Amino acid sequence: MGAQTTKQYAPGTHPDLPPPVRTTGPIAWMRINLFSSPLNIALTIASVWILWSIVPGILDWVVFNAVWSATDRKDCWGQMAAARDGACWAFIRGSFKLFLYGWYPEDQRWRPNLCFVLFLVAVVGVLRENMPGKKYWLWYAVAFPFIAAWLLVGGFGLPPVSTNKFGGILLTVVIGVTGIAFSLPIGILLALGRRSNLPTLRTVCVVFIEFIRGVPLITLLFVASTMLTYFLPPGSTFDLLMRVLIMVTLFSSAYIAEVVRGGLQGLPSGQYEAANSLGLTYWRAHQLIILPQALKISIPGIVNTFIGLYKDSVLVLIIGMMDILGLGRARLNDADWLGLAPELYLFIALFFFICCFSMARYSLNLEKRLETEHRR
Amino acid sequence: MRLKTTVTLAAVALALGVTSGAQAGTLEDVQARGVLRCVVSTGIAGFAKPDANGVWGGFDIDFCRATAAAVLGDAGAIEAVTSTGKTRFTKLNAGEGDVLWRNTTITFSRDVGVKLRFHGINYYDGQGFMVKKSLGIGSALELDGASVCIQTGTTTELNLADYFAENGMSYEAVTIETNDEARQNYESDRCDVYTTDASGLSSTRSALPDPDAHMVLPEIISKEPLGPATRHGDDQWSDIITWVLNATITAEELGVTQANVDAKAGKQGQPSKNPETRRMLGLDGSQGSELGLSNDWAYQIIKQVGNYSDIFERNIGPNTPLGIERGLNALWTNGGLQYSPPFR
């Protein structure tokens, strides 16, 4: 018939035609992104070739040739075509509970589990927008570290668990979350102190921040683990985990202070003047006007510091604490499972990647939500 | 106000001083606590490691358990105070542990400078070399020009340099940080030779996919006597550690094993007639109470943990994946160096 081709339209009423095939769909996407110039073509081919030669080998090792249950290394390697042909995940699987809880008493493990659930509730409650009763969620989040400490350590009705029973992922998360939860408020106070007009306060804050930033974390950990015991009277040692938590928190709060100070300096002075002209006190002005803006600017820096802190927590293995890396390395010395380091380190890398990537995504999400089009 | 603060501080200091004064006798402290705290390593194959359920085991751990059996009557009443090579002595000296059973080489500077007290040698180690059999080398003196994997910052590095210089040979050092890294390098032929303590070589070799293709050369180029340590200033506790170790060695010499100790002690049938066995197991005399322990302290060690041979065979001996021969650690009657003063 060919009726469509001859159909008449009044000027300006013709429906849009689909764009030419060459500018849409996967082919066009590839043309634009992968093969737009000779250099691009060469890079694309080289990348595909590299992936082609690496990925199948990795997949074979990690998934297809992997062994999930075995009694020891010999058994594990015996199940493969040749030793080291695939990953021996049986090793990780067998020690998984140890890696998760360390030496936390088995009948009390509901406590860390409950802690984790409460932690998720706290995180989600604070993060979700238009959550009913926002204020109570915030109070709950502030109280959470103390509830968690009570649950984990015990006392007041719960059987006490000594902190040297903490290990593995539990210990890593305790150090990371405590450092993060306490270093933010301390860091904000330090930043405000550093910009204060009171000379004594300012000096104290500057000296503290510069001292901590000038010293490596590992030095502080050594001070916590060995030097402090010399300063204290013999026999009056206080909990090693407590000492480490204090040092990690102080270390991270000095960095947070500098990040927040950057945020404070990023605000135009008009904001301070406006707050003063409204007759707000120092604290009210900061609470209502200055900090909400300054912290918003500092989010990427703050989260960056948190991620750094979380990963730095593995340094505690150097003072003999059994966090996930320390405990994993200890398990590598089991005579039945010698030589399975690649499996272990891959597992630990995956754990840290999940934690840190979640933090990074969350910070991006937060930035987008708080975006108020004040771009400069 | 200020006076009040000073007084409070002084009172606190005094109170702390009193608690530290009460800490003089390690034995009383351990018995009051009901748990023996051993400073142990964070993991050395065969010597100390947590199993899949977190229960510590190994050669050093078994000696810690033996101490707990003697002092508390319960080999399970131990707490592992994990420490790295850098923190082990401060942990002991700061009182965070009661005794150190941690693969520690006895040296002058540690005994005198760090102010430790060592109590005999539970393992004679020494630096050796491992090579692939395919190289066709039979002695360390044929290693001229070889590339050698070596851990940085250790005495093994210095020993190696001395040994090669002394014999007019040259080598190319491939420096590595940990045992696992060394194994990876050695496996991928980045070095011809791996050198570390002989016990470490054995565990590295057993972790290779094909252990039989590799051999440990006969030359041992350094002395690494490993032994337990305690703080200065508690002679009774020092005596206990010394004689716990001696009891395991003497028991092997007298043929008292974990399997037959009940018979020897008269729990089943006639007790042993050997006077030294009878003294050690507490059938005659009062050696236990002289140490401040119960009279069956040595019986408890051997019953719950075993004699030296039991401990060795269970953790590092030829039937374990590590497969270490007794060698220098055989009894003096079998051509080794393990020798205990008599129980008299």
XYZ file of C-alpha atoms in Angstrom:
720
model
C 0.000 0.000 0.000
C 2.681 2.454 1.029
C 0.056 4.607 2.735
C 2.356 5.666 5.542
C 4.927 7.139 3.212
C 2.421 9.300 1.490
C 0.503 10.385 4.585
C 0.337 14.158 4.805
C 1.102 16.137 7.943
C 0.391 19.762 8.614
C 3.630 21.757 9.103
C 5.065 21.165 12.589
C 2.878 18.165 13.454
C 5.058 15.353 12.121
C 5.885 12.918 14.974
C 9.591 12.571 15.853
C 11.364 9.948 13.810
C 13.614 7.478 15.652
C 17.238 8.647 15.535
C 19.476 6.947 12.979
C 20.757 3.521 14.092
C 24.330 4.782 13.946
C 23.766 7.213 16.847
C 21.881 5.006 19.331
C 22.112 1.590 20.893
C 25.163 -0.430 21.801
C 26.888 0.031 18.464
C 26.808 3.792 18.717
C 27.884 3.649 22.347
C 30.897 1.594 21.335
C 31.661 3.916 18.437
C 31.645 6.916 20.727
C 33.292 5.440 23.798
C 35.571 2.687 22.554
C 36.502 3.321 18.917
C 36.424 7.070 18.496
C 40.061 7.496 17.471
C 43.030 5.299 16.507
C 44.490 5.726 20.007
C 41.153 4.734 21.541
C 40.926 1.689 19.302
C 44.408 0.581 20.305
C 43.649 1.090 24.010
C 40.383 -0.833 23.717
C 42.022 -3.762 22.018
C 44.864 -3.807 24.545
C 42.424 -3.697 27.481
C 40.287 -6.490 26.089
C 43.376 -8.573 25.494
C 44.596 -8.023 29.095
C 41.197 -8.906 30.532
C 40.959 -11.917 28.246
C 44.269 -13.259 29.482
C 43.684 -12.537 33.197
C 40.007 -12.988 34.002
C 39.519 -16.653 33.002
C 42.549 -17.651 35.089
C 41.274 -15.740 38.114
C 37.777 -17.159 37.741
C 39.176 -20.681 37.419
C 41.224 -20.240 40.565
C 38.600 -18.462 42.650
C 35.458 -20.307 41.575
C 35.629 -23.216 39.141
C 38.612 -25.142 40.508
C 38.040 -24.113 44.132
C 37.543 -26.711 46.842
C 34.967 -25.944 49.507
C 35.312 -28.833 51.897
C 38.426 -30.742 52.880
C 40.054 -32.004 56.041
C 43.472 -30.445 55.479
C 45.672 -28.949 52.803
C 46.850 -32.272 51.386
C 43.255 -33.442 51.003
C 42.377 -30.105 49.449
C 45.186 -30.168 46.902
C 44.484 -33.822 46.243
C 40.989 -32.919 45.035
C 42.446 -30.624 42.349
C 44.099 -31.577 39.080
C 47.335 -30.173 40.494
C 48.253 -28.438 43.751
C 47.423 -24.699 43.734
C 45.157 -25.149 40.705
C 42.301 -23.570 42.613
C 41.540 -21.804 45.847
C 41.168 -23.948 48.941
C 38.205 -22.171 50.531
C 37.758 -25.086 52.925
C 40.450 -23.428 55.059
C 38.507 -20.169 55.369
C 35.217 -21.999 55.773
C 36.516 -24.152 58.624
C 37.844 -21.146 60.544
C 35.021 -18.803 59.631
C 33.461 -18.580 63.083
C 36.866 -17.936 64.621
C 37.524 -15.202 62.060
C 34.143 -13.677 62.854
C 34.126 -13.674 66.660
C 37.642 -14.516 67.801
C 37.513 -16.128 71.236
C 34.156 -14.640 72.207
C 32.412 -17.339 74.307
C 30.204 -19.445 72.100
C 27.079 -19.256 74.260
C 27.340 -15.453 74.372
C 27.707 -14.842 70.649
C 24.163 -13.551 70.420
C 25.539 -10.372 71.985
C 27.814 -9.327 69.103
C 25.059 -10.435 66.711
C 22.514 -8.237 68.494
C 25.063 -5.410 68.484
C 25.369 -5.710 64.744
C 21.597 -5.565 64.277
C 21.354 -2.538 66.588
C 24.186 -0.948 64.636
C 22.317 -1.389 61.343
C 19.171 0.045 62.961
C 21.149 3.055 64.187
C 22.762 3.632 60.805
C 19.533 3.283 58.842
C 17.557 5.363 61.357
C 19.916 8.292 61.053
C 20.410 8.025 57.339
C 16.879 7.659 56.045
C 15.167 10.908 55.286
C 11.665 11.670 56.586
C 11.921 8.946 59.197
C 9.233 9.525 61.828
C 10.687 10.655 65.160
C 14.019 11.726 63.683
C 15.085 13.258 66.991
C 14.751 9.981 68.886
C 16.723 8.161 66.237
C 19.544 10.642 66.730
C 19.505 10.149 70.489
C 19.539 6.416 69.916
C 22.539 6.726 67.583
C 24.385 8.756 70.208
C 23.590 6.149 72.858
C 24.457 3.217 70.592
C 28.230 3.043 71.298
C 27.498 2.814 75.012
C 24.790 0.179 74.559
C 27.168 -1.769 72.341
C 29.996 -1.503 74.870
C 27.687 -2.818 77.598
C 26.485 -5.688 75.405
C 29.979 -6.703 74.339
C 31.865 -6.335 77.611
C 29.002 -7.275 79.918
C 28.485 -6.383 83.559
C 25.241 -4.901 84.929
C 23.372 -8.176 84.628
C 25.240 -9.735 81.701
C 28.116 -12.156 82.294
C 31.336 -10.172 81.766
C 33.529 -11.031 78.759
C 37.164 -10.000 78.943
C 38.256 -7.854 76.007
C 41.168 -10.167 75.237
C 38.522 -12.651 74.029
C 37.688 -10.240 71.199
C 39.241 -11.173 67.912
C 38.879 -11.332 64.180
C 36.260 -9.258 62.417
C 34.609 -8.429 65.742
C 37.778 -6.723 66.971
C 38.362 -4.933 63.668
C 34.822 -3.577 63.661
C 34.978 -2.573 67.340
C 38.169 -0.594 66.752
C 36.889 0.924 63.509
C 33.422 1.890 64.730
C 34.635 3.230 68.083
C 37.288 5.310 66.374
C 34.742 6.664 63.898
C 31.998 7.320 66.458
C 34.163 9.200 68.923
C 36.640 10.930 66.653
C 33.966 12.991 64.882
C 32.696 14.920 67.955
C 36.211 15.248 69.389
C 37.511 16.382 66.007
C 34.782 19.029 65.677
C 35.587 20.388 69.144
C 39.289 20.481 68.288
C 38.580 22.330 65.048
C 36.455 24.892 66.868
C 39.137 25.169 69.543
C 41.777 25.817 66.950
C 39.742 28.721 65.545
C 38.826 30.028 68.982
C 39.738 33.534 70.175
C 40.881 32.202 73.547
C 44.681 31.933 73.261
C 45.152 29.129 75.794
C 42.482 26.928 74.284
C 43.778 27.611 70.800
C 47.347 26.764 71.744
C 46.336 23.533 73.432
C 44.341 22.447 70.382
C 47.083 23.400 67.924
C 49.759 21.586 69.923
C 47.580 18.495 70.262
C 46.653 18.352 66.575
C 50.152 19.025 65.318
C 51.685 16.526 67.735
C 49.328 13.728 66.734
C 49.664 14.499 63.047
C 53.429 14.557 63.353
C 53.619 11.045 64.815
C 52.827 7.791 62.970
C 49.879 5.749 64.267
C 52.118 2.771 64.844
C 54.202 4.834 67.283
C 51.086 5.729 69.240
C 50.090 2.071 69.327
C 53.494 1.125 70.664
C 53.140 3.818 73.307
C 49.742 2.358 74.202
C 50.982 -1.202 74.366
C 54.425 -0.846 75.918
C 55.310 2.653 77.162
C 52.141 3.259 79.176
C 52.833 0.188 81.257
C 56.149 1.718 82.305
C 54.502 4.992 83.369
C 51.781 3.287 85.369
C 52.658 1.565 88.633
C 53.404 -2.147 88.069
C 50.388 -4.413 88.331
C 47.949 -1.596 87.606
C 47.759 -2.233 83.866
C 44.474 -1.222 82.376
C 42.833 -2.930 79.499
C 44.970 -3.127 76.341
C 41.969 -2.769 74.015
C 40.925 0.368 75.923
C 44.394 1.861 75.489
C 44.374 1.069 71.780
C 40.871 2.506 71.303
C 41.917 5.756 72.998
C 44.998 6.074 70.801
C 43.131 5.273 67.585
C 40.403 7.788 68.474
C 42.864 10.545 69.319
C 44.798 9.886 66.143
C 41.766 10.024 63.935
C 40.233 13.034 65.712
C 43.297 15.161 64.924
C 42.786 14.458 61.233
C 39.038 15.034 61.455
C 39.776 18.372 63.170
C 41.814 19.526 60.198
C 39.166 18.376 57.719
C 36.450 20.200 59.636
C 38.630 23.288 59.922
C 38.845 23.272 56.141
C 35.048 23.241 56.058
C 34.812 26.096 58.548
C 37.235 28.191 56.523
C 35.291 27.436 53.369
C 32.293 29.364 54.676
C 32.075 33.024 53.646
C 32.540 35.342 56.627
C 29.094 36.764 55.865
C 27.616 33.638 57.457
C 29.378 34.353 60.758
C 28.406 38.022 60.603
C 24.802 37.143 59.835
C 24.703 34.792 62.814
C 26.159 37.458 65.082
C 23.781 40.126 63.810
C 20.856 37.880 64.732
C 22.121 37.966 68.301
C 22.850 34.228 68.454
C 25.310 33.016 71.052
C 28.504 31.271 69.932
C 27.068 27.791 70.425
C 23.657 28.563 68.910
C 25.320 30.176 65.907
C 27.489 27.135 65.329
C 24.676 24.703 65.918
C 22.170 26.404 63.624
C 24.236 28.118 60.950
C 27.938 27.384 60.842
C 28.368 23.656 61.481
C 25.551 22.364 59.252
C 27.162 24.131 56.319
C 30.768 23.440 57.268
C 30.170 19.732 57.865
C 28.335 19.423 54.577
C 31.361 20.780 52.747
C 33.660 18.437 54.705
C 31.782 15.180 54.075
C 34.188 13.788 51.456
C 37.193 14.580 53.647
C 35.584 13.145 56.761
C 34.600 9.899 55.074
C 38.046 9.703 53.547
C 39.553 9.913 57.027
C 37.125 7.277 58.317
C 38.024 4.843 55.558
C 41.702 5.444 56.233
C 41.167 4.848 59.945
C 39.219 1.664 59.314
C 42.009 0.211 57.238
C 44.733 1.471 59.575
C 43.138 -0.527 62.372
C 44.978 -3.622 61.122
C 48.184 -2.072 62.454
C 47.201 -3.421 65.866
C 48.546 -6.790 64.743
C 52.046 -5.368 65.210
C 51.408 -5.085 68.950
C 50.090 -8.655 69.014
C 46.335 -8.021 68.907
C 44.334 -10.594 66.984
C 42.230 -8.544 64.599
C 41.127 -10.169 61.349
C 44.560 -9.840 59.782
C 46.460 -10.914 62.917
C 44.172 -13.870 63.521
C 44.302 -14.877 59.872
C 48.073 -14.834 59.877
C 48.082 -16.895 63.064
C 45.854 -19.486 61.376
C 48.288 -19.647 58.453
C 50.658 -21.388 60.856
C 48.381 -24.353 61.386
C 50.555 -27.248 60.257
C 47.542 -28.833 58.515
C 46.883 -25.749 56.417
C 50.334 -24.318 55.739
C 50.829 -22.318 52.568
C 47.305 -21.021 51.958
C 48.177 -17.335 52.247
C 46.589 -16.279 48.914
C 43.163 -17.581 50.007
C 43.416 -15.815 53.356
C 44.530 -12.462 52.003
C 41.871 -12.534 49.289
C 39.208 -13.169 51.924
C 40.450 -10.293 54.090
C 40.694 -7.993 51.081
C 37.087 -8.793 50.200
C 35.976 -8.009 53.765
C 37.691 -4.618 53.765
C 36.471 -3.829 50.278
C 32.852 -4.426 51.266
C 33.183 -2.233 54.376
C 35.045 0.628 52.736
C 33.045 0.609 49.517
C 29.794 0.823 51.508
C 31.157 3.814 53.391
C 32.185 5.498 50.167
C 28.805 4.903 48.519
C 27.020 6.151 51.590
C 29.018 9.376 51.603
C 28.188 9.963 47.938
C 24.535 9.387 48.708
C 24.682 11.794 51.648
C 26.312 14.470 49.533
C 23.600 14.189 46.918
C 20.837 14.399 49.484
C 22.304 17.440 51.183
C 22.944 19.153 47.866
C 21.307 22.598 48.095
C 22.654 24.120 44.898
C 25.112 26.396 46.641
C 27.825 25.577 44.184
C 30.610 28.096 44.006
C 40.591 22.698 96.652
C 44.062 22.116 95.303
C 45.156 20.543 98.574
C 42.206 18.204 98.403
C 43.191 17.119 94.873
C 46.752 16.469 95.949
C 45.587 14.412 98.893
C 43.252 12.400 96.661
C 46.025 11.775 94.144
C 48.364 10.683 96.900
C 45.715 8.315 98.219
C 45.172 6.863 94.748
C 48.914 6.451 94.267
C 49.164 4.775 97.643
C 46.322 2.429 96.816
C 47.978 1.508 93.528
C 51.279 1.095 95.332
C 49.624 -1.368 97.684
C 48.221 -3.405 94.807
C 51.621 -3.512 93.143
C 53.215 -4.545 96.441
C 50.842 -7.483 96.654
C 52.104 -8.686 93.283
C 55.480 -9.890 94.557
C 54.821 -13.649 94.363
C 53.943 -14.733 90.828
C 52.966 -18.198 92.078
C 50.410 -16.805 94.546
C 49.077 -14.464 91.858
C 48.626 -17.289 89.360
C 46.993 -19.573 91.909
C 44.672 -16.793 93.075
C 43.724 -16.024 89.467
C 43.303 -19.683 88.576
C 44.738 -19.031 85.103
C 48.328 -19.002 83.860
C 49.054 -16.217 81.382
C 51.765 -17.220 78.919
C 53.371 -14.748 76.557
C 53.246 -16.620 73.240
C 53.792 -15.763 69.612
C 51.073 -14.674 67.207
C 51.693 -17.833 65.229
C 54.744 -19.935 64.366
C 54.034 -23.203 62.598
C 54.414 -26.112 65.004
C 55.195 -23.895 67.978
C 52.065 -21.807 68.532
C 48.838 -21.401 66.579
C 45.090 -21.285 67.237
C 43.114 -24.141 65.687
C 39.858 -23.665 63.773
C 37.994 -23.290 67.070
C 40.537 -20.884 68.547
C 42.144 -23.436 70.886
C 45.868 -22.786 71.102
C 48.266 -25.623 70.392
C 51.893 -26.196 69.506
C 55.267 -26.993 71.018
C 55.573 -23.796 73.058
C 51.899 -23.887 74.026
C 52.299 -27.434 75.348
C 55.079 -26.256 77.656
C 52.784 -23.469 78.797
C 50.130 -26.127 79.473
C 52.700 -28.211 81.339
C 53.413 -25.219 83.568
C 49.700 -24.763 84.189
C 49.342 -28.462 85.005
C 52.144 -28.196 87.576
C 50.991 -24.934 89.145
C 47.203 -25.222 88.908
C 46.676 -28.936 88.271
C 44.828 -28.093 85.049
C 46.605 -27.958 81.701
C 43.621 -26.139 80.230
C 43.870 -23.154 82.580
C 46.020 -21.020 80.305
C 45.547 -17.705 78.648
C 47.610 -16.930 75.556
C 48.975 -13.385 75.684
C 49.833 -12.967 72.023
C 52.883 -10.874 71.327
C 55.060 -10.072 68.373
C 58.826 -10.198 68.413
C 58.829 -6.511 69.251
C 56.435 -6.523 72.202
C 57.186 -9.854 73.887
C 59.686 -8.644 76.486
C 57.759 -5.539 77.519
C 54.617 -7.649 77.936
C 56.500 -9.943 80.252
C 58.282 -7.187 82.158
C 55.103 -5.124 82.503
C 53.398 -8.069 84.166
C 50.867 -8.752 81.406
C 52.120 -12.331 81.311
C 53.539 -14.662 83.937
C 56.031 -16.561 81.810
C 57.307 -16.378 78.263
C 57.193 -19.563 76.172
C 57.715 -17.980 72.822
C 60.380 -19.396 70.531
C 62.877 -16.933 71.983
C 66.619 -17.198 71.350
C 68.649 -16.848 74.534
C 71.322 -14.199 74.071
C 73.551 -12.178 76.369
C 71.761 -8.912 75.675
C 68.342 -10.388 76.385
C 69.460 -12.084 79.569
C 71.429 -9.123 80.909
C 70.214 -6.049 79.056
C 66.479 -6.760 78.949
C 66.697 -8.151 82.495
C 65.120 -11.522 81.848
C 65.799 -14.810 83.518
C 66.105 -17.804 81.173
C 65.454 -21.312 82.440
C 67.105 -23.807 80.163
C 66.644 -24.670 76.523
C 63.523 -26.432 75.272
C 64.558 -26.346 71.606
C 67.988 -26.162 69.978
C 67.534 -24.380 66.685
C 70.052 -23.112 64.166
C 70.128 -21.420 60.806
C 70.113 -23.716 57.771
C 69.620 -23.672 54.007
C 66.944 -25.177 51.786
C 67.493 -25.839 48.062
C 65.764 -27.679 45.251
C 67.120 -31.204 44.812
C 67.266 -30.610 41.058
C 70.195 -28.211 41.593
C 72.299 -31.205 42.615
C 73.881 -29.441 45.567
C 74.885 -31.461 48.595
C 76.564 -28.913 50.825
C 76.263 -25.237 51.712
C 79.859 -24.791 50.600
C 78.720 -25.242 46.976
C 76.405 -22.234 47.124
C 78.854 -19.721 45.594
C 76.980 -17.171 43.481
C 73.511 -18.342 44.533
C 70.570 -16.009 45.056
C 69.352 -16.309 48.634
C 65.939 -15.401 50.090
C 66.485 -13.853 53.486
C 64.308 -12.108 56.077
C 65.379 -8.524 56.649
C 66.436 -7.138 60.007
C 67.119 -10.509 61.601
C 70.225 -12.155 62.984
C 69.946 -14.645 60.115
C 70.915 -11.862 57.707
C 74.128 -11.184 59.647
C 74.924 -14.885 60.054
C 74.544 -15.392 56.315
C 76.923 -12.548 55.456
C 79.468 -13.871 57.949
C 79.248 -17.430 56.674
C 79.687 -16.507 53.001
C 82.515 -14.073 53.729
C 84.282 -16.640 55.892
C 84.193 -19.216 53.101
C 85.136 -16.760 50.339
C 81.796 -17.103 48.509
C 79.453 -14.503 47.069
C 75.651 -14.410 47.009
C 72.800 -12.262 45.795
C 70.327 -11.398 48.567
C 66.583 -11.386 47.824
C 65.153 -9.649 50.881
C 61.714 -10.629 52.085
C 59.580 -9.867 55.134
C 57.704 -13.010 56.148
C 57.973 -16.759 55.850
C 55.055 -16.875 53.428
C 56.609 -14.274 51.189
C 59.796 -16.305 51.218
C 57.917 -19.428 50.178
C 56.238 -17.601 47.283
C 59.606 -16.271 46.075
C 61.335 -19.597 46.455
C 58.483 -21.435 44.739
C 58.580 -19.092 41.753
C 62.380 -19.515 41.414
C 63.163 -15.932 42.335
C 65.794 -17.362 44.653
C 67.763 -20.619 44.592
C 68.152 -20.881 48.346
C 66.017 -20.003 51.327
C 67.740 -19.539 54.668
C 66.181 -19.228 58.111
C 66.082 -21.279 61.324
C 65.937 -25.008 60.621
C 62.501 -25.348 62.229
C 61.197 -22.592 59.945
C 62.741 -24.318 56.925
C 60.910 -27.519 57.774
C 57.539 -25.805 57.956
C 58.219 -23.896 54.736
C 59.246 -27.096 52.999
C 56.153 -28.968 54.177
C 53.962 -26.199 52.757
C 55.394 -26.573 49.263
C 53.239 -28.479 46.742
C 56.033 -31.038 46.295
C 58.129 -31.208 49.504
C 60.199 -34.152 48.306
C 61.727 -32.096 45.517
C 63.479 -29.939 48.123
C 66.074 -30.602 50.773
C 67.548 -28.917 53.829
C 71.349 -28.879 53.586
C 73.251 -30.487 56.459
C 75.151 -27.315 57.489
C 73.764 -25.391 60.440
C 75.583 -22.067 60.624
C 74.346 -20.497 63.868
C 73.240 -21.308 67.398
C 69.635 -20.452 68.249
C 68.869 -21.908 71.678
C 65.187 -21.290 72.427
C 63.935 -21.252 75.978
C 61.414 -19.907 78.484
C 61.925 -16.625 80.342
C 60.552 -14.879 83.409
C 61.033 -11.500 85.068
C 63.892 -10.801 87.439
C 63.170 -10.893 91.119
C 61.016 -13.954 91.745
C 63.334 -16.874 92.441
C 60.619 -19.289 93.490
C 58.763 -18.776 90.195
C 62.065 -19.135 88.293
C 62.692 -22.472 90.016
C 59.246 -23.704 89.048
C 59.750 -22.917 85.351
C 63.227 -24.484 85.379
C 61.969 -27.714 86.909
C 58.857 -27.940 84.773
C 61.157 -28.094 81.760
C 63.538 -30.490 83.560
C 60.632 -32.755 84.544
C 59.618 -33.260 80.898
C 63.205 -34.137 79.915
C 63.887 -36.354 82.939
C 60.594 -38.159 82.379
C 61.686 -39.075 78.854
C 65.050 -40.214 80.163
C 63.370 -42.393 82.804
C 60.905 -43.789 80.279
C 57.894 -42.181 81.921
C 55.421 -41.269 79.177
C 51.915 -39.913 79.060
C 50.778 -43.447 78.252
C 52.455 -45.243 81.187
C 52.620 -42.562 83.893
C 49.597 -43.991 85.699
C 51.334 -47.342 85.999
C 54.634 -45.745 87.084
C 52.878 -43.673 89.730
C 51.068 -46.702 91.108
C 47.591 -45.605 90.012
C 47.329 -48.984 88.279
C 49.180 -51.817 90.006
C 52.664 -51.544 91.477
C 54.397 -48.142 91.352
C 57.848 -47.781 89.842
C 60.822 -48.918 91.942
C 63.249 -46.419 90.361
C 64.137 -43.965 93.186
C 64.387 -40.925 90.897
C 61.048 -41.708 89.227
C 59.491 -42.068 92.684
C 60.931 -38.719 93.839
C 59.825 -36.928 90.702
C 56.284 -38.303 90.729
C 55.946 -37.415 94.417
C 55.819 -40.993 95.769
C 58.876 -40.355 97.947
C 60.129 -37.112 99.428
C 58.524 -33.691 99.295
C 60.005 -32.028 96.211
C 56.635 -30.625 95.170
C 55.954 -28.829 98.408
C 59.514 -27.478 98.450
C 58.695 -25.807 95.131
C 55.456 -24.494 96.611
C 53.366 -26.890 94.519
C 51.361 -30.005 95.215
C 53.478 -33.155 95.491
C 52.067 -34.690 92.295
C 53.022 -31.681 90.156
C 55.274 -33.679 87.811
C 52.679 -36.453 87.564
C 50.149 -33.842 86.427
C 52.553 -32.525 83.779
C 53.181 -35.936 82.283
C 49.608 -37.180 82.654
C 47.990 -34.093 81.111
C 50.647 -32.968 78.615
C 53.366 -35.593 78.341
C 57.133 -35.856 78.517
C 59.532 -34.053 76.189
C 59.266 -36.722 73.527
C 55.434 -36.729 73.656
C 55.378 -32.955 73.209
C 57.946 -33.031 70.403
C 56.320 -35.863 68.458
C 52.828 -34.404 68.786
C 53.658 -30.952 67.444
C 56.759 -30.965 65.250
C 58.047 -34.557 65.046
C 58.515 -36.741 61.951
C 54.850 -37.827 61.934
C 53.503 -34.274 61.765
C 53.307 -32.238 58.553
C 56.418 -30.370 59.742
C 58.441 -33.555 60.000
C 61.358 -32.269 62.093
C 63.876 -34.889 63.266
C 65.013 -34.815 66.886
C 68.631 -34.032 65.879
C 70.217 -31.779 68.496
C 67.054 -32.096 70.539
C 67.493 -35.798 71.179
C 68.414 -36.819 74.719
C 72.102 -36.693 75.572
C 71.975 -40.485 75.781
C 70.882 -40.587 72.126
C 73.505 -38.223 70.788
C 71.562 -35.004 71.319
C 71.899 -32.112 73.730
C 68.780 -32.395 75.903
C 70.110 -32.997 79.396
C 68.367 -32.393 82.680
C 69.957 -32.116 86.137
C 68.806 -34.992 88.348
C 65.775 -34.963 90.605
C 67.638 -35.545 93.854
